[in-house]
Coordinates of C-alpha atoms in Angstrom, one line a residue:
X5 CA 7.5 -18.5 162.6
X6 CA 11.4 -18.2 162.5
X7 CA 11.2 -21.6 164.3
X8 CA 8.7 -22.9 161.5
X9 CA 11.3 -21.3 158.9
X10 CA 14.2 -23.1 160.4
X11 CA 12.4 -26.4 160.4
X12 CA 10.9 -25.7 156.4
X13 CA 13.3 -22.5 155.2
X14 CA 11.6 -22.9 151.7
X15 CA 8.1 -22.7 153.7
X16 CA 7.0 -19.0 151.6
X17 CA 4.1 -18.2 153.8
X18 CA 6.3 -18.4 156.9
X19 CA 8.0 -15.1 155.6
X20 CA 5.0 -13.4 154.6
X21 CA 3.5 -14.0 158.0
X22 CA 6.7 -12.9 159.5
X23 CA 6.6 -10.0 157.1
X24 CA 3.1 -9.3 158.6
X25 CA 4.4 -8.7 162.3
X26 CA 7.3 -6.5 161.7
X27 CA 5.3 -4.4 159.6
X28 CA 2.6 -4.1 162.5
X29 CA 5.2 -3.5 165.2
X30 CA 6.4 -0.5 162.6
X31 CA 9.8 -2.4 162.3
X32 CA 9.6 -1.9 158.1
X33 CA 13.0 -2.7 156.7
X34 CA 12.8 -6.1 158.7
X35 CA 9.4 -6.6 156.9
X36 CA 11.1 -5.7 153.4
X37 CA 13.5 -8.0 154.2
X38 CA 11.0 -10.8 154.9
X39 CA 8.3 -10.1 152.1
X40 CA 11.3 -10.0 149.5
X41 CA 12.3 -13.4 150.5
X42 CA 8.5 -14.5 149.4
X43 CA 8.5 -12.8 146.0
X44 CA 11.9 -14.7 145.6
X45 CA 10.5 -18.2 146.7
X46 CA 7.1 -17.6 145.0
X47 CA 7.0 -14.8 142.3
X48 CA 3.7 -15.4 141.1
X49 CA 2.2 -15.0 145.1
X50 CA 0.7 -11.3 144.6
X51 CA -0.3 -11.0 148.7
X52 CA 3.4 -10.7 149.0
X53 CA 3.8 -8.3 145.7
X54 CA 1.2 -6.4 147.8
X55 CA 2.6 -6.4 151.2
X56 CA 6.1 -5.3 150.0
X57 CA 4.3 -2.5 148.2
X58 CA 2.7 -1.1 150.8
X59 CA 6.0 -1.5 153.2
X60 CA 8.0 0.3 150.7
X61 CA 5.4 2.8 150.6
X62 CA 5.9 3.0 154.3
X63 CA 9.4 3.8 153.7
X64 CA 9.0 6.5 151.4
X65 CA 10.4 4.3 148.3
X66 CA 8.1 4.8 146.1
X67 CA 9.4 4.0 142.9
X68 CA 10.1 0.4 144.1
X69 CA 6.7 0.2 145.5
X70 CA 5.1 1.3 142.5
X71 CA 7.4 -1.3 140.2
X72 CA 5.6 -3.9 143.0
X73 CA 1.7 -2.4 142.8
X74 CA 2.4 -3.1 139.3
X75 CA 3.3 -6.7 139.8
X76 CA -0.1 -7.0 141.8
X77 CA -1.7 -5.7 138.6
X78 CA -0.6 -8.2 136.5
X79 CA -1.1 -11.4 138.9
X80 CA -4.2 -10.1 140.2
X81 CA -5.3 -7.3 138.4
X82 CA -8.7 -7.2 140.1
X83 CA -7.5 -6.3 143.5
X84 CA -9.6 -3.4 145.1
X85 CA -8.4 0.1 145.0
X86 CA -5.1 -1.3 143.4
X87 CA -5.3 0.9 140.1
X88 CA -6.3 3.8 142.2
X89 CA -3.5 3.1 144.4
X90 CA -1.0 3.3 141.5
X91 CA -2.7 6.2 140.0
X92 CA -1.9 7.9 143.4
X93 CA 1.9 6.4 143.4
X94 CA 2.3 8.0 140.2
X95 CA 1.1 11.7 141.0
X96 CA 3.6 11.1 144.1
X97 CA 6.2 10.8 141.3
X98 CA 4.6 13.4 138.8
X99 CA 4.0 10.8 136.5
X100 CA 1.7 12.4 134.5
X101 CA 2.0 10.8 131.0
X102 CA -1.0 9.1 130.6
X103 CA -2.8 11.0 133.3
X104 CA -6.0 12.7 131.0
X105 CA -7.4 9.1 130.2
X106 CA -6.5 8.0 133.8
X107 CA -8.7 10.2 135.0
X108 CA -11.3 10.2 132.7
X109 CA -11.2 6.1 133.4
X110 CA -11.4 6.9 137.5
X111 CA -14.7 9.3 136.8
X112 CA -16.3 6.8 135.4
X113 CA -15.0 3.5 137.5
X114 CA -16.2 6.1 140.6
X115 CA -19.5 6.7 138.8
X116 CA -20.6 2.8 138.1
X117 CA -19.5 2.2 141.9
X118 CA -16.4 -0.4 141.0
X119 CA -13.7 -0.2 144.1
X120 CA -11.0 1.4 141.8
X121 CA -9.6 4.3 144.5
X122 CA -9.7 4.9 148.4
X123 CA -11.2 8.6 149.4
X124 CA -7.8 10.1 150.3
X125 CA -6.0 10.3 146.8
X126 CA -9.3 11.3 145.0
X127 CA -8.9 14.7 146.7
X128 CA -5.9 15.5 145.1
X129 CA -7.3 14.4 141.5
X130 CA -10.4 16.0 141.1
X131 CA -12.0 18.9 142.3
X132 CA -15.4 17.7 142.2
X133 CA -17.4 17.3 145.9
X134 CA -20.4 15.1 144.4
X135 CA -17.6 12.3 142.9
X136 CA -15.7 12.9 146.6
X137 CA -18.6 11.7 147.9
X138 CA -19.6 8.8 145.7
X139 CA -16.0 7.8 146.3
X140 CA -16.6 7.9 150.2
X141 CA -19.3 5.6 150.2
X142 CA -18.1 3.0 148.4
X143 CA -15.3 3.0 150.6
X144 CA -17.6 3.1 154.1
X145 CA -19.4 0.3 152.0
X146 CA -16.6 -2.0 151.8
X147 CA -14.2 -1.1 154.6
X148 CA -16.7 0.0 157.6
X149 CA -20.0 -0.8 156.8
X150 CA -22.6 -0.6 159.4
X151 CA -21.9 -2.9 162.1
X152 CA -24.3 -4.6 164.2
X153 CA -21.8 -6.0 166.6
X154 CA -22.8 -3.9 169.7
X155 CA -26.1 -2.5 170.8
X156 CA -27.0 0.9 170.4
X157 CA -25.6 3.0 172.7
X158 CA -28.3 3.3 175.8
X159 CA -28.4 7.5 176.4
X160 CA -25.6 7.9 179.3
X161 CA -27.0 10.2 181.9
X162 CA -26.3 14.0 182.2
X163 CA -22.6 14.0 182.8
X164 CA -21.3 16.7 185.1
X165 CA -18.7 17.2 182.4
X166 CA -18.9 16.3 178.9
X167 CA -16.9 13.5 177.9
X168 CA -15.1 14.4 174.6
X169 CA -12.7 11.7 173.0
X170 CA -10.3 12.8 170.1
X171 CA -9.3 9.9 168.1
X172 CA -6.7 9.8 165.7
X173 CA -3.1 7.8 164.7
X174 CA -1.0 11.4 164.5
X175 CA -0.9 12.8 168.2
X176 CA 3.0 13.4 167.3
X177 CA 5.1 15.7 165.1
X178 CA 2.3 15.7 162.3
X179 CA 0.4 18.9 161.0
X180 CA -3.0 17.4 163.0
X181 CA -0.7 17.0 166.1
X182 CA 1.1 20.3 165.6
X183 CA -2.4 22.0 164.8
X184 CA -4.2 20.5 167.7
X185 CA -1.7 20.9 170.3
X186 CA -2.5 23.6 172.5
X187 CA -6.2 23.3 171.9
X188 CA -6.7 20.4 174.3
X189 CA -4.3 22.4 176.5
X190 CA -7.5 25.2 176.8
X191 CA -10.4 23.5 177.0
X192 CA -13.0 24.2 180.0
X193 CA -12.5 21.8 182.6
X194 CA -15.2 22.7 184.4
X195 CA -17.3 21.8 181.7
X196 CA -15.2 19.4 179.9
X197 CA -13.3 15.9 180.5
X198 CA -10.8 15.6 177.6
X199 CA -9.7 11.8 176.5
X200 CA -7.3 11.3 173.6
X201 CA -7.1 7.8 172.2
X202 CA -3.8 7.0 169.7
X203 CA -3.8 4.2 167.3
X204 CA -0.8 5.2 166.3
X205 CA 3.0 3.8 166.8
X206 CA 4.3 6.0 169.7
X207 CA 6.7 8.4 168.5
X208 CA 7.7 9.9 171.7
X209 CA 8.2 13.5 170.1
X210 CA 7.9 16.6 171.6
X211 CA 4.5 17.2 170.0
X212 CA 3.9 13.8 171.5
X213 CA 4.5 15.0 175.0
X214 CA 2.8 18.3 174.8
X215 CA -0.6 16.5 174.0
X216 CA 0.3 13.5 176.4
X217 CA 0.5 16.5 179.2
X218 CA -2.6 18.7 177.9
X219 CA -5.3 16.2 177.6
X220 CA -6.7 14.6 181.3
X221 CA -6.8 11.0 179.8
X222 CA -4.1 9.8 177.2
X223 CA -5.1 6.2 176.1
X224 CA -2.0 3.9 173.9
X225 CA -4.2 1.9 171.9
X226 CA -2.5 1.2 169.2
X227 CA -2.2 -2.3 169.9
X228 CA -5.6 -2.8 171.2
X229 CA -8.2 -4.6 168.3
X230 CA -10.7 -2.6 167.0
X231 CA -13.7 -4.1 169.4
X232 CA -11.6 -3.8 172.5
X233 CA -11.1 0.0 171.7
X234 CA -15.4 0.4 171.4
X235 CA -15.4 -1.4 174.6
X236 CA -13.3 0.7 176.1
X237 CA -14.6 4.2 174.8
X238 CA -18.2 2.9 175.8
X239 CA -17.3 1.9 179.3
X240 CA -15.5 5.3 179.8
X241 CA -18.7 7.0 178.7
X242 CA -17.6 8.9 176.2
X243 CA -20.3 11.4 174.7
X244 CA -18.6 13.1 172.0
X245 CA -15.9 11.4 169.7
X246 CA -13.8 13.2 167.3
X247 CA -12.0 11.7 164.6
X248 CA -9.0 13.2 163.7
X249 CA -7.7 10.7 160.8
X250 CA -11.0 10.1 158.5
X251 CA -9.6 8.1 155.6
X252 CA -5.7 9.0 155.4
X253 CA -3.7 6.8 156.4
X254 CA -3.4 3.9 159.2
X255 CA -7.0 5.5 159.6
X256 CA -9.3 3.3 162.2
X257 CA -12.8 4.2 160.1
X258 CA -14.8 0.8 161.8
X259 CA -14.3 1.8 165.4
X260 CA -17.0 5.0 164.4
X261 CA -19.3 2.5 162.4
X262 CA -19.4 0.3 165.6
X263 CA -20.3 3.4 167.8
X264 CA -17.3 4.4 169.9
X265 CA -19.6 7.6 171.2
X266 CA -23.5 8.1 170.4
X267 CA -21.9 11.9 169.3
X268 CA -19.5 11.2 166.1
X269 CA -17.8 13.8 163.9
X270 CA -15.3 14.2 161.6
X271 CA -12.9 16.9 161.6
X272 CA -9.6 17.4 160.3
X273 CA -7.5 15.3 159.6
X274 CA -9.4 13.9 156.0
X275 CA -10.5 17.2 154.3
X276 CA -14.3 15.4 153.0
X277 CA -17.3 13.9 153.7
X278 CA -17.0 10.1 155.2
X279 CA -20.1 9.1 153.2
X280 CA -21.9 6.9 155.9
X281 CA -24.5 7.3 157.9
X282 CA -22.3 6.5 161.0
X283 CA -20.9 10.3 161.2
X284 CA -22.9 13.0 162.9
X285 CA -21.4 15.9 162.2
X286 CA -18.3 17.6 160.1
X287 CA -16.6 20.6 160.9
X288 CA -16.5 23.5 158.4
X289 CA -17.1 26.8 158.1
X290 CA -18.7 28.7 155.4
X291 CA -15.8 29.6 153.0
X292 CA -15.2 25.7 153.4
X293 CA -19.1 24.8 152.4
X294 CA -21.0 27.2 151.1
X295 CA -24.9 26.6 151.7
X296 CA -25.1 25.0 148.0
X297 CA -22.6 22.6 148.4
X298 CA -23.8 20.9 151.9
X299 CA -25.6 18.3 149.3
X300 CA -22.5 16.2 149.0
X301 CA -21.7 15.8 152.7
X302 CA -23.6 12.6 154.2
X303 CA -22.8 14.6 157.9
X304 CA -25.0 17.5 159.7
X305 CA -22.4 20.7 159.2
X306 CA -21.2 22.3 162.2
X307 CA -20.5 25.8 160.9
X308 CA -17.9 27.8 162.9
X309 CA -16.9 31.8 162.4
X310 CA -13.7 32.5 160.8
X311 CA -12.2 29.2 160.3
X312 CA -12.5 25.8 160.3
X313 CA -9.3 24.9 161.3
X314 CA -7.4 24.3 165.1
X315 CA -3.7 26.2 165.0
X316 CA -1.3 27.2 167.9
X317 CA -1.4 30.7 169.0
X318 CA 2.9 30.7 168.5
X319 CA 5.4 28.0 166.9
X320 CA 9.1 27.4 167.8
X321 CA 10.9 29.1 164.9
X322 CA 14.6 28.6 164.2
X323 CA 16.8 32.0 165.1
X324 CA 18.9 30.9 162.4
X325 CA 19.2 33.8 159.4
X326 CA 19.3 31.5 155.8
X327 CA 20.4 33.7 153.4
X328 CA 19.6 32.7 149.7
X329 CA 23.2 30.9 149.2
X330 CA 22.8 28.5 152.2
X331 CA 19.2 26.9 150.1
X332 CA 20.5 27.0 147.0
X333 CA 18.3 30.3 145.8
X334 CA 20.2 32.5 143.7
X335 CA 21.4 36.2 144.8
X336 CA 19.0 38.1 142.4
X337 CA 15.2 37.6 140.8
X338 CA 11.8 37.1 142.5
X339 CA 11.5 33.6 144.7
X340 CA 8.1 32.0 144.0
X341 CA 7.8 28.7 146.5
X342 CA 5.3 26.0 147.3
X343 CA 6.3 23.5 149.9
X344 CA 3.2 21.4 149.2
X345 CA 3.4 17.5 149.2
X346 CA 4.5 16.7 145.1
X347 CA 1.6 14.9 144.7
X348 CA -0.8 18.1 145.3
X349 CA 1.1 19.3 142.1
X350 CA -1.2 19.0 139.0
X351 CA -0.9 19.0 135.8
X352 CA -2.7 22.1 135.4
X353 CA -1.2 24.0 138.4
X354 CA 2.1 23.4 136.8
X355 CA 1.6 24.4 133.7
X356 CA -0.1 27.7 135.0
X357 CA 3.7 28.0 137.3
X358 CA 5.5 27.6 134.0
X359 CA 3.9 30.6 132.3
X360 CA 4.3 33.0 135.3
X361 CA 8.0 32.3 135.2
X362 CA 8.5 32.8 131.6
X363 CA 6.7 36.1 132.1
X364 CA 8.5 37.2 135.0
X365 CA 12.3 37.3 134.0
X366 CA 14.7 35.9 136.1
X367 CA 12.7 34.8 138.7
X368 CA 12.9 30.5 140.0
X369 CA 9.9 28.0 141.5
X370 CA 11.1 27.1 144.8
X371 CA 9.6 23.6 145.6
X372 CA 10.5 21.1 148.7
X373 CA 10.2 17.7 146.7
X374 CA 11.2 14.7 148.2
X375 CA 11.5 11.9 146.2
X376 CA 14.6 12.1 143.6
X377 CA 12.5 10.4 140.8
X378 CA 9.8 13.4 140.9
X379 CA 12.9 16.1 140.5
X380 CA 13.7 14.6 137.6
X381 CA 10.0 14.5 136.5
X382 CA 9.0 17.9 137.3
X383 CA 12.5 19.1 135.5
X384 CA 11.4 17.0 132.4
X385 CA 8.0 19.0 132.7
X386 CA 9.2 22.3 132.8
X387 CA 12.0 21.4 129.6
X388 CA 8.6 20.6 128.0
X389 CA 7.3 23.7 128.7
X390 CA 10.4 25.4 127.7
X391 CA 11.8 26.9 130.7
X392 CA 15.1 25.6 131.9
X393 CA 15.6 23.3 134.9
X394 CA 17.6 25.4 137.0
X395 CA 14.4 27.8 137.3
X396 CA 13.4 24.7 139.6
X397 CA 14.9 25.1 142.9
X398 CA 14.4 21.8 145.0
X399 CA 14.2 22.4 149.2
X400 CA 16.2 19.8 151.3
X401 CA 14.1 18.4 154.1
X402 CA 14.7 20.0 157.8
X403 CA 13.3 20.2 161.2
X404 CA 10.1 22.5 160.9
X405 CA 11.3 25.1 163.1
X406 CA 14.0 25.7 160.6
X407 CA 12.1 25.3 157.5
X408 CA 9.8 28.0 158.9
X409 CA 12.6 30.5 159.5
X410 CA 13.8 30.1 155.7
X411 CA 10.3 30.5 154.3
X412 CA 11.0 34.7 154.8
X413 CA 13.1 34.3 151.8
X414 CA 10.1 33.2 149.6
X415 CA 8.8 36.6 147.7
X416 CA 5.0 34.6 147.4
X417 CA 3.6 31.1 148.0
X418 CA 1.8 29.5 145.2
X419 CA -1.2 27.4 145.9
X420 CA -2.1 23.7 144.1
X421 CA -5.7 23.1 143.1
X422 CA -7.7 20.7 143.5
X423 CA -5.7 19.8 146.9
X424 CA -4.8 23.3 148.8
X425 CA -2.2 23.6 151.2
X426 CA -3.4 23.1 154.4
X427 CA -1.2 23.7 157.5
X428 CA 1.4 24.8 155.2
X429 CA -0.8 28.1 154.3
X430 CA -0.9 28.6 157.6
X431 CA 2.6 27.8 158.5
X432 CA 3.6 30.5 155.5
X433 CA 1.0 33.0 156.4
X434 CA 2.4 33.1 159.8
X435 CA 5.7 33.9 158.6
X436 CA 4.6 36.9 156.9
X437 CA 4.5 34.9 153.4
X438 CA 1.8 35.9 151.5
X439 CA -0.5 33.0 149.8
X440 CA -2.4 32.8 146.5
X441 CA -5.1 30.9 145.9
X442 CA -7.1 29.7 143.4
X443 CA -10.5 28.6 145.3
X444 CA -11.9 25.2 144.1
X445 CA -15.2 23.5 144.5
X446 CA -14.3 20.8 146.9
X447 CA -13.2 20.9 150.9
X448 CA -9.7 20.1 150.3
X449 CA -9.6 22.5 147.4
X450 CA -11.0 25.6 149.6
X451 CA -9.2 25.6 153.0
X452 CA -6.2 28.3 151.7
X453 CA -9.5 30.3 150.9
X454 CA -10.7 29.8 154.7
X455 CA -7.6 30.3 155.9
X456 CA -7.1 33.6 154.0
X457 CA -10.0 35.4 155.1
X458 CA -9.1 34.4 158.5
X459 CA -6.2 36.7 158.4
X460 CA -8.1 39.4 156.6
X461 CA -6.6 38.8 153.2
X462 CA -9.2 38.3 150.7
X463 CA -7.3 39.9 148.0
X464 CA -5.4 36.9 147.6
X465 CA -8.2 34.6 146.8
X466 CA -8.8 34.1 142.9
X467 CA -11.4 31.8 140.9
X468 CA -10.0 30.9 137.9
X469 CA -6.5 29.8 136.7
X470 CA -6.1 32.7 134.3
X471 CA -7.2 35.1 137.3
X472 CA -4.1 33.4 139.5
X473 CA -1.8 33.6 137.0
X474 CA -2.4 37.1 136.4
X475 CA -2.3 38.6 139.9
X476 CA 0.7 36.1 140.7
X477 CA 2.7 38.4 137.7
X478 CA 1.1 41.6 138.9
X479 CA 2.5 40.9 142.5
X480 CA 5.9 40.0 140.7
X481 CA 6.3 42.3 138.5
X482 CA 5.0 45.1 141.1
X483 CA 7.2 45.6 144.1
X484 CA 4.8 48.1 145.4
X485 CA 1.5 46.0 145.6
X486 CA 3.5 43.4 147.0
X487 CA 5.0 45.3 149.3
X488 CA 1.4 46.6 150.5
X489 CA 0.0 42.8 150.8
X490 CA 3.2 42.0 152.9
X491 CA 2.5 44.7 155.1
X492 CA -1.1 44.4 155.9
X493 CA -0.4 40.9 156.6
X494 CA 2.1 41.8 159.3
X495 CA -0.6 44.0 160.6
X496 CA -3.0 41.4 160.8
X497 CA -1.2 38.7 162.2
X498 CA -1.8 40.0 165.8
X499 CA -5.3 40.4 166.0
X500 CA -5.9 37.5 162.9
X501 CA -8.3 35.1 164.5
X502 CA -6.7 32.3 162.5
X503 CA -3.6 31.8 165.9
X504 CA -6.3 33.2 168.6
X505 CA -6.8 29.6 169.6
X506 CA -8.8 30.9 173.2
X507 CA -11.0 32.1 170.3
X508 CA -11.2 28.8 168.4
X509 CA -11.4 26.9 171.3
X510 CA -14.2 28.5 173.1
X511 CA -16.4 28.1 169.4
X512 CA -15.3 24.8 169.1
X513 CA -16.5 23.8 173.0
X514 CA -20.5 26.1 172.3
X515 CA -20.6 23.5 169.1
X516 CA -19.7 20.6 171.5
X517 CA -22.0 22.0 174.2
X518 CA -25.4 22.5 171.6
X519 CA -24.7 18.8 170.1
X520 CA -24.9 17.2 173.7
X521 CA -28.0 19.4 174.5
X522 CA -29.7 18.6 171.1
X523 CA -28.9 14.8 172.1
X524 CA -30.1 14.7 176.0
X525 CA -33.1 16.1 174.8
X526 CA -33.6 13.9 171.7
X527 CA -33.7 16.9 169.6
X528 CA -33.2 16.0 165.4
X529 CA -29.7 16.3 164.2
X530 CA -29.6 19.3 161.9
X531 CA -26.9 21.9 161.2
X532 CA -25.2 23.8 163.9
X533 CA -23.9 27.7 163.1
X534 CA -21.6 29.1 166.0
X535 CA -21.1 32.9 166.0
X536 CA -18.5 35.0 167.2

């Protein structure tokens, strides 16, 4: 192509080709580079529009690649997923203007079955399982229908050990790489072969090497195509896949509709229901689905005790002391925090954060933001909802081991609805933060919930926005009740089944172990409840 270029520099699709490469050998500001010389030789050329979108995205510029989704919009405005993509870009902002009839608009787009939104950014819009579902399918539909392409997976005979694949594009510094970690470190090898499989770009962390070392079989496929990788799973008779990415992003959804394993679940990494038929089972527990929800899951649910979710027994924490002067906190008032990704920040939520703060005098919203644009947005929001900017106090990004050591100055974590935080509940909660919820409807919306009980704090789970804006002031304005939660969670933190990952792992093998006995003897796929 750079020969093609040098012969015919005005030849446009030379660039976007080139463009194209870079981005797929995760070399991004070369592919700017290249897919800004094609919107500068053809404007009107929206694949290039898109592609420098979704390599700005990439590089966490996402002003510029929302100025550039917009462009798509306007030369090809009926791209699919585009305006759900840009309703997505904009929540990553805070952009929430014209957010009301956005949403009402992606209810009913979802509802006719148009392509308007992939799965992932739905779950941090509505808290709603049926339209998470809906959503789901459409997508399966369209990007990984059922695939024909290889025959049916002939029954392997009765391995000696069972086969188990983990699949996924974050085996690196990454909450499902962090949270997984030591759990392929403990698995039975007497009755268990473990294989992980990365389509990701190698990172070479230390998270990286840890799971590199604790699995029996690390396979680089990251540069393998999608049919190679079933070929290779199947010829490595693998019984049991798990996929760790679902539908975030760089996920690999058509390996599983082409069979990688005749076992498939989904766990993890994409908080929902995939919405095909290709998935056997999802892994939940029953704070996560209650018995009336497991409608809007097209997967048999594996139910494990406590929680649903993998975790390290210990972390490496910083021995650095912050005090409040080195982040920026000031020296007096009650610190509430959420570290959450900004686009898990509603409307709603935020509006609920501004009335606890004018209730509670002198205390500040510490938030880790990272995009300069949403600051300014979320300061605009709070002006609107007349409590002054500098009640905002915005986190700098740093290595997780330090971020976890200056959590402890946090007084208590507040929690975003419809999109929970996930491994950052746990993360605080380990630190001797306490959490409080508000549980939703949905998966995503219910894991702080999960997680909660799994450390013996209930108290902290609420149901209704007025309920969590109440007990948030009570705990505020209460130094005693506080002090009481904060203690009983130190308490608990030893015995908490939430880090006992021996625990989780020995749950998490019985479900593995009744799935390949249900499938040797070609038993019907139905629920599966492990107990303690």
């Amino acid at each position: 192509y750079k020969k093609l270029i040098e012969l015919k520099p005005d030849f446009f699709k030379a660039y976007n080709n080139l463009g194209v490469i870079m981005y797929e050998l995760g070399r991004l500001e070369e592919a700017e580079v290249y897919f800004r010389k094609v919107t500068e030789l053809k404007s009107d050329y929206a694949e290039a529009h898109r592609n420098l979108a979704v390599t700005l995205r990439g590089l966490n510029k996402i002003d510029q690649a929302l100025k550039y989704y917009n462009n798509v919009k306007v030369l090809k405005p009926d791209t699919d997923f585009l305006s759900g993509t840009i309703l997505y870009l904009k929540m990553q902002l805070n952009i929430w203007d014209d957010l009301q009839s956005e949403l009402q608009e992606l209810i009913k787009k979802i509802n006719i079955g148009e392509k308007f939104i992939n799965p992932f950014p739905t779950l941090s819009l509505i808290d709603d399982p049926e339209l998470h579902r809906k959503v789901a399918k459409i997508f399966s539909n369209h990007k990984s229908p059922k695939s024909n392409l290889f025959p049916k997976i002939s029954k392997y005979h009765n391995h000696k050990k069972i086969k188990i694949g983990y699949f996924s594009t974050d085996f690196n510094n990454h909450p499902v790489g962090r949270l997984t970690a030591e759990l392929y470190e403990l698995h039975d090898r007497n009755k268990f072969e473990i294989h992980a499989f990365s389509f990701g770009l190698d990172k070479k962390d230390e998270t990286n090497t840890r799971i590199r070392k604790g699995v029996d079989h690390f396979h680089d496929v990251h540069k393998m195509s999608d049919i190679d990788l079933v070929k290779l799973a199947r010829s490595l008779e693998i019984d049991i896949a798990i996929d760790l990415t679902g539908f975030t992003v760089d996920n690999n959804a058509a390996i599983f509709s082409m069979k990688v394993a005749p076992i498939q679940i989904n766990y993890l990494g994409y908080t929902s229901t995939t919405g095909g038929d290709h998935m056997n089972y999802l892994i939940a527990d029953k704070t996560i689905i209650p018995e009336q929800n497991k409608k809007y899951y097209s997967e048999k649910i594996v139910y494990l005790p406590n929680s649903y979710m993998a975790n390290v027994s210990k972390v490496k924490m910083s021995e650095k002391l912050f005090t409040r002067q080195d982040v920026g906190l000031p020296a007096e008032g009650f610190v509430f925090c959420c570290f959450n990704n900004d686009y898990k920040i509603s409307p709603t939520t935020f509006a609920g954060w501004m009335r606890i703060l004018k209730t509670v005098d002198g205390s500040v919203l510490w938030l880790l933001v990272k995009n300069n644009s949403a600051v300014k947005n979320l300061k605009k929001e709070a002006k609107k909802n007349g409590i002054d900017e500098s009640r905002l106090v915005f986190a700098q990004n740093m290595l997780n081991e330090d971020h976890l050591s200056r959590q402890k100055l946090a007084d208590l974590f507040l929690d975003t609805l419809p999109y929970n935080a996930h491994i950052t509940t746990s993360d605080a909660l380990r630190v001797g933060l306490p959490v409080l919820t508000c549980m939703g409807e949905a998966f995503s919306g219910r894991v702080a919930a999960s997680l909660l009980k799994a450390v013996n704090l209930p108290e902290m789970i609420t149901t209704t926005q007025e309920q969590y804006e109440r007990l948030a002031i009570e705990l505020a304005t209460n130094p005693e009740k506080l002090k009481i939660i904060k203690n009983k969670l130190a308490n608990n933190l030893t015995t908490a089944p939430l880090y006992d990952t021996p625990l989780f792992t020995k749950n998490l093998e019985a479900a593995y172990q009744v799935m390949y006995e249900k499938y040797q003897n070609d038993l019907k796929l139905d629920d599966i409840e492990i107990k303690n």
